[in-house]
Coordinates of N, CA and C in Angstrom, one line a residue:
M196 N 29.7 26.2 -33.4 CA 29.0 27.2 -33.3 C 29.0 27.6 -31.9
N197 N 29.0 28.9 -32.1 CA 28.9 29.6 -30.2 C 27.1 29.5 -29.9
Y198 N 26.6 28.4 -29.6 CA 25.4 28.6 -28.7 C 24.9 29.5 -27.8
Q199 N 24.1 29.9 -27.9 CA 23.3 30.9 -26.5 C 22.3 30.3 -25.9
F200 N 21.6 29.3 -26.4 CA 20.4 28.8 -26.2 C 20.2 27.4 -26.3
T201 N 19.8 26.6 -25.4 CA 19.8 25.4 -25.5 C 18.0 24.8 -25.1
I202 N 17.6 24.5 -25.8 CA 15.8 23.8 -25.6 C 16.0 22.5 -25.4
I203 N 15.6 22.1 -24.3 CA 15.5 20.9 -23.7 C 14.0 20.0 -24.3
V204 N 14.0 18.8 -25.0 CA 12.8 18.4 -25.3 C 12.4 17.0 -24.7
P205 N 11.9 16.9 -23.3 CA 11.8 15.5 -22.7 C 11.0 14.8 -23.8
V206 N 11.3 13.3 -23.8 CA 10.5 12.6 -24.6 C 10.4 11.0 -23.8
Y207 N 9.2 10.9 -23.9 CA 8.6 9.3 -23.7 C 7.5 8.7 -24.5
N208 N 7.9 8.0 -25.2 CA 7.3 7.4 -26.2 C 6.3 8.5 -27.3
E209 N 7.0 9.0 -27.5 CA 6.5 10.4 -28.8 C 6.9 9.7 -30.2
E210 N 6.9 8.5 -30.5 CA 7.3 8.3 -31.7 C 6.8 8.8 -33.0
D211 N 5.4 9.1 -32.9 CA 4.7 9.8 -33.6 C 4.7 11.0 -33.8
N212 N 5.2 11.8 -32.9 CA 5.6 13.1 -32.8 C 7.4 14.1 -33.4
L213 N 8.0 12.8 -33.6 CA 9.3 13.3 -33.4 C 9.8 13.8 -34.6
L214 N 9.3 13.6 -36.0 CA 9.4 14.3 -37.2 C 9.3 15.4 -37.2
R215 N 8.0 15.6 -36.6 CA 7.5 16.8 -36.6 C 8.1 17.8 -35.7
V216 N 8.5 17.2 -34.6 CA 9.3 18.1 -33.7 C 10.6 18.5 -34.4
E217 N 11.1 17.7 -35.3 CA 12.4 17.6 -35.9 C 12.3 19.3 -37.1
K218 N 11.0 18.8 -37.7 CA 10.9 19.7 -38.9 C 10.5 21.2 -38.0
E219 N 9.8 21.5 -37.1 CA 9.4 22.3 -36.3 C 10.8 23.4 -35.5
L220 N 11.3 22.3 -34.6 CA 12.7 23.0 -34.2 C 13.5 23.4 -35.1
L221 N 13.6 22.4 -36.0 CA 14.9 23.1 -37.1 C 14.7 24.4 -37.8
A222 N 13.4 24.4 -38.0 CA 12.8 25.8 -38.6 C 13.1 26.8 -37.3
Y223 N 12.5 26.5 -36.2 CA 12.7 27.5 -35.2 C 14.6 28.1 -35.0
T224 N 15.2 27.1 -35.4 CA 16.8 27.7 -35.1 C 16.9 28.7 -36.4
Q225 N 16.7 28.7 -37.5 CA 16.5 29.6 -38.3 C 15.9 31.0 -38.3
I226 N 15.2 30.8 -37.3 CA 14.3 32.3 -37.0 C 14.8 33.1 -35.4
A227 N 15.5 32.0 -34.8 CA 15.4 31.9 -33.3 C 16.4 33.5 -33.1
T228 N 16.1 34.1 -32.1 CA 16.7 35.6 -31.6 C 17.9 35.2 -30.8
K229 N 18.5 34.1 -30.5 CA 19.8 33.5 -29.9 C 19.9 32.2 -30.7
T230 N 21.5 32.1 -30.9 CA 21.7 31.0 -31.7 C 21.3 29.7 -30.5
T231 N 20.7 28.6 -31.2 CA 19.7 27.5 -30.6 C 20.1 26.2 -31.2
K232 N 20.5 25.6 -29.8 CA 20.9 23.9 -30.0 C 19.6 23.4 -29.6
I233 N 19.4 22.1 -29.8 CA 18.2 21.3 -29.5 C 18.6 20.0 -28.7
L234 N 18.3 19.6 -27.3 CA 19.2 18.6 -26.7 C 17.4 17.7 -26.1
F235 N 17.5 16.6 -27.0 CA 16.3 15.6 -26.6 C 16.8 14.9 -25.4
V236 N 15.9 14.9 -24.4 CA 16.4 13.8 -23.1 C 15.1 12.5 -23.2
N237 N 15.8 11.4 -23.6 CA 14.7 10.4 -23.7 C 14.6 9.8 -22.5
D238 N 13.5 9.8 -21.7 CA 13.0 9.4 -20.5 C 12.7 8.0 -20.6
G239 N 13.5 6.9 -21.0 CA 13.2 5.4 -21.1 C 12.4 5.0 -21.7
S240 N 12.0 5.8 -23.2 CA 10.9 5.4 -23.9 C 11.3 3.8 -24.3
K241 N 9.6 3.3 -24.5 CA 9.7 1.9 -24.9 C 9.1 1.5 -26.5
D242 N 9.2 2.7 -27.1 CA 8.7 2.5 -28.7 C 10.0 3.0 -29.3
K243 N 9.7 3.7 -30.8 CA 10.8 3.7 -31.4 C 11.5 5.1 -31.3
S244 N 11.1 5.8 -30.3 CA 11.9 7.2 -30.3 C 13.1 7.1 -30.4
Q245 N 14.0 6.1 -29.7 CA 15.5 6.5 -29.4 C 15.7 6.4 -31.1
A246 N 15.5 5.6 -31.9 CA 15.9 5.1 -33.0 C 15.9 6.8 -33.7
L247 N 14.5 7.0 -33.8 CA 14.1 8.4 -34.4 C 15.1 9.4 -33.7
I248 N 15.1 9.6 -33.0 CA 16.0 10.7 -31.9 C 17.5 10.9 -32.8
E249 N 18.1 9.5 -32.7 CA 19.3 9.3 -33.3 C 19.4 9.7 -34.7
A250 N 18.4 9.4 -35.3 CA 18.5 9.7 -36.9 C 18.4 11.1 -36.9
I251 N 17.9 12.0 -36.1 CA 17.3 13.5 -36.3 C 18.8 14.0 -36.1
C252 N 19.3 13.6 -34.6 CA 20.8 14.0 -34.4 C 21.7 13.9 -35.5
S253 N 21.6 12.5 -36.3 CA 23.0 12.5 -36.9 C 22.6 13.3 -38.5
R254 N 21.5 13.9 -38.5 CA 21.3 14.7 -39.6 C 21.3 16.5 -39.4
H255 N 21.4 16.8 -38.2 CA 21.7 18.2 -38.0 C 22.6 18.3 -36.8
D256 N 23.5 19.0 -37.0 CA 24.8 19.4 -36.0 C 24.3 20.0 -34.7
A257 N 22.9 20.9 -34.8 CA 22.6 21.4 -33.5 C 21.7 20.6 -32.6
F258 N 21.4 19.5 -33.3 CA 20.4 18.4 -32.4 C 21.6 17.4 -31.6
D259 N 21.2 17.3 -30.2 CA 21.8 16.4 -29.4 C 21.0 15.5 -28.7
Y260 N 21.5 14.4 -27.7 CA 20.4 13.7 -27.2 C 21.3 13.1 -25.9
I261 N 20.5 12.7 -25.0 CA 20.5 12.0 -23.7 C 19.4 10.7 -23.7
L262 N 19.9 9.6 -23.5 CA 18.9 8.8 -23.2 C 19.0 8.1 -21.7
F263 N 18.1 7.8 -20.9 CA 18.0 7.1 -19.8 C 17.8 5.9 -19.8
K264 N 18.6 5.3 -18.6 CA 18.3 3.7 -18.5 C 17.2 3.5 -18.6
E265 N 16.3 4.3 -17.8 CA 14.8 3.8 -17.7 C 14.0 4.9 -17.3
N266 N 12.9 4.6 -17.4 CA 11.7 5.8 -17.1 C 12.0 6.4 -15.6
R267 N 12.1 7.8 -16.0 CA 12.4 8.9 -14.4 C 11.5 9.7 -14.4
G268 N 10.9 9.9 -15.3 CA 9.9 11.1 -15.2 C 10.3 12.4 -15.6
L269 N 9.2 13.1 -16.2 CA 9.6 14.6 -16.4 C 10.4 15.5 -15.5
S270 N 10.5 15.6 -14.2 CA 11.4 16.3 -13.4 C 12.7 15.7 -13.6
A271 N 12.7 14.9 -13.7 CA 14.4 13.9 -14.0 C 14.6 14.5 -15.4
A272 N 13.9 14.4 -16.5 CA 14.4 14.9 -17.6 C 14.7 16.3 -17.7
I273 N 14.0 16.9 -17.2 CA 14.2 18.3 -17.1 C 15.6 18.8 -16.4
K274 N 15.4 18.1 -15.3 CA 16.8 18.2 -14.4 C 18.0 17.5 -15.4
A275 N 18.1 16.6 -15.9 CA 19.1 16.2 -16.6 C 19.5 17.1 -17.7
G276 N 18.8 17.6 -18.2 CA 19.1 18.6 -19.5 C 19.5 19.9 -18.7
F277 N 18.9 20.4 -17.7 CA 19.7 21.5 -17.2 C 21.4 21.2 -16.8
D278 N 21.3 19.9 -16.3 CA 22.7 19.4 -15.9 C 23.6 19.2 -17.2
Y279 N 23.2 19.0 -18.5 CA 24.0 18.6 -19.5 C 23.9 20.0 -20.1
T280 N 23.3 21.1 -20.4 CA 23.2 22.2 -20.7 C 24.7 23.1 -20.4
T281 N 24.9 23.5 -21.7 CA 26.2 24.7 -21.2 C 25.9 25.8 -21.7
T282 N 25.1 26.5 -22.4 CA 24.6 27.5 -22.9 C 24.2 28.5 -21.6
E283 N 24.5 30.0 -22.2 CA 23.9 30.6 -21.0 C 22.6 30.7 -20.5
L284 N 21.6 30.3 -21.5 CA 20.3 30.4 -21.1 C 19.8 29.0 -21.7
V285 N 18.6 28.4 -21.2 CA 18.1 27.0 -21.0 C 16.6 27.1 -21.0
G286 N 15.9 26.2 -21.8 CA 14.4 26.3 -22.0 C 13.8 25.1 -22.2
Y287 N 12.5 24.7 -22.4 CA 12.2 23.3 -22.3 C 10.7 23.7 -23.4
I288 N 10.6 22.8 -24.1 CA 9.2 22.6 -24.6 C 9.0 20.9 -24.9
D289 N 7.4 21.0 -24.5 CA 7.1 19.4 -24.7 C 7.3 18.7 -26.0
S290 N 7.3 17.5 -26.4 CA 7.3 16.9 -27.8 C 6.0 16.9 -28.3
D291 N 5.0 17.1 -27.6 CA 3.6 17.1 -28.2 C 3.4 18.3 -29.1
L292 N 4.4 19.3 -29.0 CA 4.1 20.5 -29.5 C 2.7 21.1 -29.3
Q293 N 2.4 21.1 -28.3 CA 1.3 22.0 -28.0 C 1.5 23.4 -27.6
T294 N 2.6 23.9 -27.7 CA 2.8 25.3 -27.8 C 4.0 25.4 -29.0
A295 N 4.0 26.5 -29.4 CA 4.8 27.0 -30.7 C 6.4 26.9 -30.2
P296 N 7.1 26.5 -31.0 CA 8.5 27.0 -30.8 C 8.9 28.5 -31.0
E297 N 8.0 29.1 -32.1 CA 8.4 30.6 -32.5 C 8.4 31.0 -31.2
D298 N 7.1 30.7 -30.4 CA 6.8 31.7 -29.1 C 8.1 31.9 -28.0
F299 N 9.4 31.1 -28.3 CA 10.3 31.1 -27.5 C 11.2 32.6 -27.8
N300 N 11.1 33.0 -29.0 CA 11.3 34.7 -29.2 C 10.7 35.6 -28.4
L301 N 9.3 35.6 -28.1 CA 8.7 36.1 -27.2 C 9.1 36.2 -25.8
L302 N 9.6 35.2 -25.0 CA 9.9 35.0 -24.0 C 11.3 35.0 -24.0
L303 N 12.5 35.1 -25.0 CA 13.8 35.5 -25.0 C 14.0 37.1 -24.8
A304 N 12.7 37.8 -25.6 CA 12.7 39.2 -25.4 C 12.7 39.5 -24.1
H305 N 12.8 39.2 -23.2 CA 12.5 39.8 -21.8 C 13.5 38.8 -20.8
I306 N 14.4 38.0 -21.1 CA 15.2 37.6 -20.3 C 16.1 38.2 -19.8
G307 N 16.6 39.3 -20.7 CA 17.8 39.8 -20.1 C 17.7 40.6 -18.6
E308 N 16.2 41.0 -18.4 CA 15.9 41.7 -17.3 C 15.3 40.8 -16.1
F309 N 14.7 39.5 -16.6 CA 14.2 38.6 -15.9 C 15.4 37.5 -15.8
D310 N 14.9 36.3 -14.7 CA 15.9 35.3 -14.7 C 15.3 33.8 -15.0
L311 N 13.8 34.0 -15.0 CA 12.8 32.9 -15.8 C 12.0 33.6 -16.5
V312 N 11.4 33.3 -17.3 CA 10.2 33.9 -18.2 C 9.4 32.7 -19.0
T313 N 8.3 32.7 -18.4 CA 7.7 31.5 -18.9 C 6.3 31.8 -19.4
G314 N 5.6 30.8 -20.4 CA 4.7 31.3 -21.0 C 3.3 30.7 -20.1
V315 N 2.1 31.4 -20.9 CA 0.9 31.4 -20.4 C -0.1 31.0 -21.4
R316 N -0.8 29.7 -21.5 CA -1.2 29.3 -22.7 C -2.7 29.8 -22.9
S317 N -2.9 30.6 -24.0 CA -4.3 31.5 -24.2 C -4.8 30.4 -24.8
N318 N -6.3 30.4 -24.8 CA -7.1 29.8 -25.8 C -7.0 28.4 -25.7
R319 N -6.7 27.5 -24.3 CA -6.2 26.3 -24.2 C -7.0 25.4 -24.9
K320 N -6.6 24.6 -25.7 CA -7.1 23.4 -26.8 C -7.2 22.4 -26.3
D321 N -7.5 22.1 -24.9 CA -7.8 20.7 -24.1 C -9.2 20.6 -23.8
S322 N -9.6 19.1 -23.3 CA -10.6 19.0 -22.9 C -11.2 19.6 -21.6
F323 N -12.3 19.8 -21.2 CA -13.0 20.5 -20.3 C -12.6 20.1 -19.1
V324 N -12.5 18.7 -18.9 CA -11.7 18.2 -17.6 C -10.4 18.4 -17.5
K325 N -9.4 18.4 -18.4 CA -7.8 18.7 -18.3 C -7.9 19.9 -17.8
N326 N -8.6 21.0 -18.7 CA -8.7 22.3 -18.1 C -8.8 22.9 -16.9
M327 N -10.0 22.2 -16.5 CA -10.6 22.6 -15.0 C -9.5 22.0 -14.0
S328 N -9.0 20.8 -14.3 CA -7.7 20.2 -13.2 C -6.8 20.8 -13.3
S329 N -6.4 21.3 -14.3 CA -5.3 22.3 -14.3 C -5.4 23.7 -13.6
K330 N -6.6 24.3 -14.0 CA -6.9 25.5 -13.2 C -7.1 25.4 -11.7
I331 N -7.6 24.2 -11.0 CA -7.7 24.0 -9.9 C -6.0 23.4 -9.2
A332 N -5.6 23.1 -10.1 CA -4.0 22.5 -9.5 C -3.4 24.1 -9.5
N333 N -3.4 24.9 -10.3 CA -2.6 26.0 -10.3 C -3.1 26.7 -9.2
G334 N -4.7 27.1 -8.8 CA -5.0 27.7 -7.7 C -4.5 27.2 -6.5
I335 N -4.2 25.9 -6.5 CA -3.7 25.2 -5.2 C -2.0 25.8 -5.1
R336 N -1.2 25.5 -6.0 CA 0.2 25.6 -6.3 C 0.0 27.1 -5.7
R337 N -0.5 28.0 -6.4 CA -0.3 29.3 -6.5 C -0.5 29.8 -4.8
A338 N -1.8 29.4 -4.1 CA -1.7 29.6 -2.7 C -0.8 29.5 -1.9
F339 N 0.3 28.0 -1.9 CA 1.1 27.9 -1.2 C 2.5 28.8 -1.5
T340 N 2.7 28.7 -2.8 CA 4.0 29.5 -3.1 C 4.1 31.0 -3.1
K341 N 2.7 31.6 -3.4 CA 2.7 32.8 -3.6 C 3.5 33.3 -4.8
D342 N 3.6 32.8 -5.6 CA 4.8 32.9 -6.9 C 4.1 33.9 -8.0
G343 N 2.5 33.9 -7.9 CA 1.8 34.8 -8.7 C 1.7 34.4 -10.0
M344 N 2.1 33.1 -10.6 CA 2.0 32.4 -11.8 C 0.7 31.9 -12.3
D345 N 0.2 32.2 -13.3 CA -1.2 31.8 -13.6 C -1.2 30.3 -14.1
D346 N 0.2 29.6 -14.8 CA 0.2 28.6 -15.6 C 1.5 27.9 -15.4
T347 N 1.7 27.3 -14.3 CA 3.5 26.9 -14.3 C 3.4 25.4 -15.2
G348 N 2.3 24.8 -15.5 CA 2.2 23.4 -16.1 C 2.4 24.1 -17.6
C349 N 2.7 25.6 -18.2 CA 3.0 25.6 -19.6 C 4.2 25.3 -20.0
P350 N 4.2 24.1 -20.8 CA 5.8 23.4 -21.3 C 6.5 24.5 -22.1
L351 N 6.9 25.7 -21.8 CA 7.6 27.0 -22.6 C 8.2 27.7 -21.7
K352 N 9.0 27.4 -21.6 CA 10.0 28.5 -20.3 C 11.3 28.8 -20.9
V353 N 11.9 29.7 -20.5 CA 13.3 30.2 -20.6 C 13.9 30.9 -19.1
I354 N 15.0 30.2 -18.9 CA 15.7 30.3 -17.8 C 17.3 30.6 -18.1
K355 N 17.8 31.6 -17.1 CA 19.5 31.6 -17.2 C 19.8 30.4 -16.5
T356 N 20.9 29.8 -17.1 CA 21.1 28.4 -16.9 C 21.7 28.5 -15.2
D357 N 22.5 29.7 -15.1 CA 23.0 29.2 -13.7 C 22.0 29.3 -12.5
Y358 N 21.0 30.0 -12.8 CA 19.8 29.7 -11.9 C 19.2 28.5 -12.0
A359 N 19.1 27.6 -13.5 CA 18.6 26.4 -13.6 C 19.5 25.4 -12.9
K360 N 20.8 25.6 -13.0 CA 21.4 24.8 -12.4 C 21.3 24.6 -10.8
R361 N 21.1 25.5 -10.2 CA 20.9 25.6 -8.7 C 19.4 24.9 -8.2
I362 N 18.6 24.9 -9.1 CA 17.2 24.4 -8.6 C 17.5 22.9 -8.0
P363 N 17.3 22.7 -6.7 CA 17.2 21.2 -6.3 C 16.2 20.6 -6.7
M364 N 15.8 19.6 -8.1 CA 15.1 19.3 -8.7 C 14.5 18.0 -7.6
F365 N 13.3 17.5 -7.5 CA 12.7 16.4 -7.2 C 11.5 15.9 -8.0
K366 N 11.2 14.8 -8.0 CA 9.8 14.4 -8.9 C 8.9 15.5 -8.2
G367 N 8.2 15.9 -9.3 CA 7.0 16.8 -9.3 C 7.3 18.3 -9.4
L368 N 8.5 18.8 -9.0 CA 8.9 19.9 -8.8 C 9.0 20.8 -10.2
H369 N 9.1 20.3 -11.2 CA 8.9 21.1 -12.7 C 7.7 21.9 -12.5
R370 N 6.9 21.4 -11.8 CA 5.5 22.8 -11.8 C 5.9 23.6 -10.8
F371 N 7.1 23.7 -10.1 CA 7.2 24.8 -9.1 C 8.9 25.6 -9.7
L372 N 8.8 25.5 -11.0 CA 10.2 26.3 -11.3 C 10.0 27.9 -11.1
P373 N 9.3 28.4 -11.2 CA 9.2 30.0 -11.1 C 9.5 30.2 -9.4
A374 N 8.6 29.7 -8.6 CA 8.9 29.2 -7.3 C 10.4 29.4 -6.8
M375 N 11.1 28.0 -7.5 CA 12.5 27.7 -7.1 C 13.5 28.9 -7.5
I376 N 12.9 29.7 -8.6 CA 13.9 30.8 -8.9 C 13.7 31.9 -8.1
M377 N 12.3 32.0 -7.4 CA 12.1 33.5 -6.4 C 13.0 32.9 -5.2
L378 N 13.2 31.6 -4.8 CA 14.0 31.0 -3.4 C 15.2 31.9 -3.6
Q379 N 15.6 31.9 -5.1 CA 17.0 32.2 -5.1 C 17.3 33.5 -5.2
N380 N 16.1 34.5 -5.1 CA 16.1 35.9 -5.1 C 16.1 36.3 -6.5
G381 N 15.5 35.2 -7.6 CA 15.4 35.6 -8.9 C 14.3 36.4 -9.2
T382 N 14.0 36.8 -10.2 CA 13.0 37.6 -10.9 C 12.3 36.6 -12.1
T383 N 11.0 36.7 -12.0 CA 10.1 36.0 -13.2 C 9.2 36.9 -13.8
K384 N 8.7 36.1 -15.1 CA 7.6 37.1 -15.8 C 7.0 35.9 -16.5
Q385 N 5.7 36.2 -16.9 CA 4.8 35.2 -17.6 C 4.4 36.2 -19.0
I386 N 4.5 35.5 -20.1 CA 3.8 36.0 -21.3 C 3.1 35.0 -21.9
T387 N 2.1 35.6 -22.3 CA 0.7 34.7 -23.2 C 1.6 34.1 -24.5
V388 N 1.4 32.9 -24.5 CA 1.7 31.9 -25.9 C 0.6 31.3 -26.2
Q389 N 1.0 30.7 -27.7 CA -0.5 30.0 -28.2 C -0.4 28.8 -27.8
H390 N -1.4 28.2 -27.9 CA -1.5 26.7 -27.4 C -2.4 26.0 -28.8
F391 N -2.2 24.6 -28.9 CA -2.6 23.8 -29.9 C -3.2 22.7 -29.2
P392 N -4.2 21.9 -29.9 CA -4.3 20.5 -29.7 C -3.5 19.6 -29.8
R393 N -3.1 18.4 -28.7 CA -2.3 17.5 -29.4 C -2.8 16.6 -30.7
V394 N -1.9 16.5 -31.6 CA -2.4 15.9 -32.8 C -1.8 14.4 -33.0
A395 N -0.9 13.7 -32.1 CA -0.7 12.5 -32.2 C -0.1 12.2 -30.5
G396 N 0.3 10.9 -30.3 CA 0.6 10.2 -29.4 C -0.4 10.6 -28.1
E397 N -0.3 10.1 -27.1 CA -1.0 10.0 -25.9 C -0.8 11.1 -24.4
A398 N -1.3 11.8 -24.0 CA -1.0 12.8 -22.8 C -0.4 11.8 -21.9
K399 N 0.5 12.2 -21.0 CA 1.3 11.1 -20.1 C 0.7 11.7 -18.6
F400 N -0.4 12.4 -18.6 CA -0.7 13.1 -17.2 C -2.3 12.8 -17.4
G401 N -3.3 12.7 -16.1 CA -4.4 12.4 -16.0 C -4.6 13.3 -14.8
V402 N -6.2 12.9 -14.8 CA -7.0 14.0 -13.7 C -6.3 13.9 -12.3
W403 N -6.1 12.9 -12.1 CA -5.7 12.6 -10.8 C -4.2 12.8 -10.3
N404 N -3.4 12.5 -11.5 CA -2.2 13.6 -11.2 C -1.6 14.5 -11.4
R405 N -2.9 15.5 -11.8 CA -2.8 16.7 -12.0 C -3.4 17.5 -10.6
L406 N -4.1 16.8 -10.1 CA -4.8 17.2 -8.9 C -3.8 16.7 -7.6
L407 N -3.8 15.4 -7.2 CA -3.3 15.1 -6.0 C -1.5 15.4 -6.2
G408 N -1.1 15.0 -7.5 CA 0.4 15.2 -7.4 C 0.7 16.6 -6.8
P409 N 0.3 17.5 -7.5 CA 0.5 18.9 -7.1 C 0.1 19.4 -5.7
L410 N -0.9 18.6 -5.3 CA -1.3 19.2 -3.7 C -0.4 18.4 -2.7
M411 N 0.3 17.1 -3.0 CA 1.0 16.7 -2.4 C 2.9 17.5 -2.5
D412 N 3.0 17.9 -3.5 CA 4.4 18.6 -3.9 C 4.3 19.8 -3.5
C413 N 3.4 20.6 -2.8 CA 3.1 21.8 -2.4 C 3.7 21.5 -0.8
F414 N 3.4 20.6 -0.4 CA 4.0 20.7 1.2 C 5.4 20.3 1.0
A415 N 5.9 19.2 0.0 CA 7.3 19.0 -0.7 C 8.0 20.4 -0.6
Y416 N 7.3 21.6 -1.2 CA 7.9 22.7 -1.5 C 8.0 23.9 -0.4
L417 N 6.8 23.4 0.4 CA 7.2 24.3 1.7 C 7.9 23.7 2.7
W418 N 8.5 22.7 2.7 CA 9.5 22.0 3.5 C 10.7 22.7 2.7
M419 N 11.1 22.3 1.3 CA 12.2 22.7 0.5 C 12.6 24.3 1.1
K420 N 11.4 25.2 0.9 CA 11.7 26.6 1.3 C 12.2 27.2 2.5
K421 N 11.6 26.1 3.8 CA 12.1 26.5 4.9 C 13.6 26.0 5.3
K422 N 14.1 25.0 4.3 CA 15.3 24.3 4.5 C 16.3 25.0 3.4
Y423 N 15.9 25.5 2.4 CA 16.6 26.1 1.3 C 17.9 26.9 1.6
I424 N 18.8 26.6 1.3 CA 20.4 27.4 1.4 C 20.5 28.3 0.3
N425 N 20.6 29.5 0.7 CA 20.8 30.3 -0.4 C 21.7 31.7 -0.2
Y426 N 23.1 31.9 -0.6 CA 24.0 32.8 -0.1 C 24.6 33.6 -1.4
E427 N 25.3 34.7 -1.1 CA 25.8 35.5 -2.0 C 27.1 35.6 -1.4
V428 N 28.3 35.7 -2.1 CA 29.3 36.1 -1.9 C 29.8 37.3 -1.9
A429 N 30.2 38.0 -1.0 CA 30.5 39.3 -0.9 C 32.0 39.6 -1.3
K430 N 33.0 39.0 -1.2 CA 34.7 39.2 -1.6 C 34.9 37.6 -1.5
K431 N 36.1 37.7 -2.6 CA 36.8 36.2 -2.4 C 38.3 36.8 -3.0
K432 N 39.4 36.0 -2.7 CA 40.5 36.4 -3.4 C 40.9 35.5 -4.6

């Protein structure tokens, strides 16, 4: 099949969620506005996630996977997904499914005129502490990057693949994807999407790595912005 869109699904110890991921993403491929394939990136899970992933991929041609030798973190998983994507568009969704796959169609509706479209979670179904720490972290990041984004932690994004492959990823930079597209003179848009409570598994981020991590990463971003190489070819033979 001539696929147009790849959804990256980072996985780390999510055995309790994967059958639901299979069901919901398979259903989405039937209603997607672009022909869609799924790419699991197993970030060195220690549970039964890999066995489940391999079983899922054996059942469906549109499902593939990458397995890391060891846990390398969310940014590395997203970066690997970008590297192995061959479609013109790429997106990602967390394997906890706190966002809805069908909302990808809302983002895809705008990707023609923008280079990245990201979700903004409405009526977040998280704890007060988690919501407040995310709000503070987003405020800090927005002050540094001036990217105008309200919710860069939303795990629902669509990006033109040629832009995604040029992002110089490092640990923590998944929070800065809109800003990194803007460094390439790309355009961004945010769209309100649904949000749901986690129903299985455990959250991988706590209060401290939602606050201290983004603050330190802001300084890394400022260094990146100062050193970033960006060019356009005017003519070639």
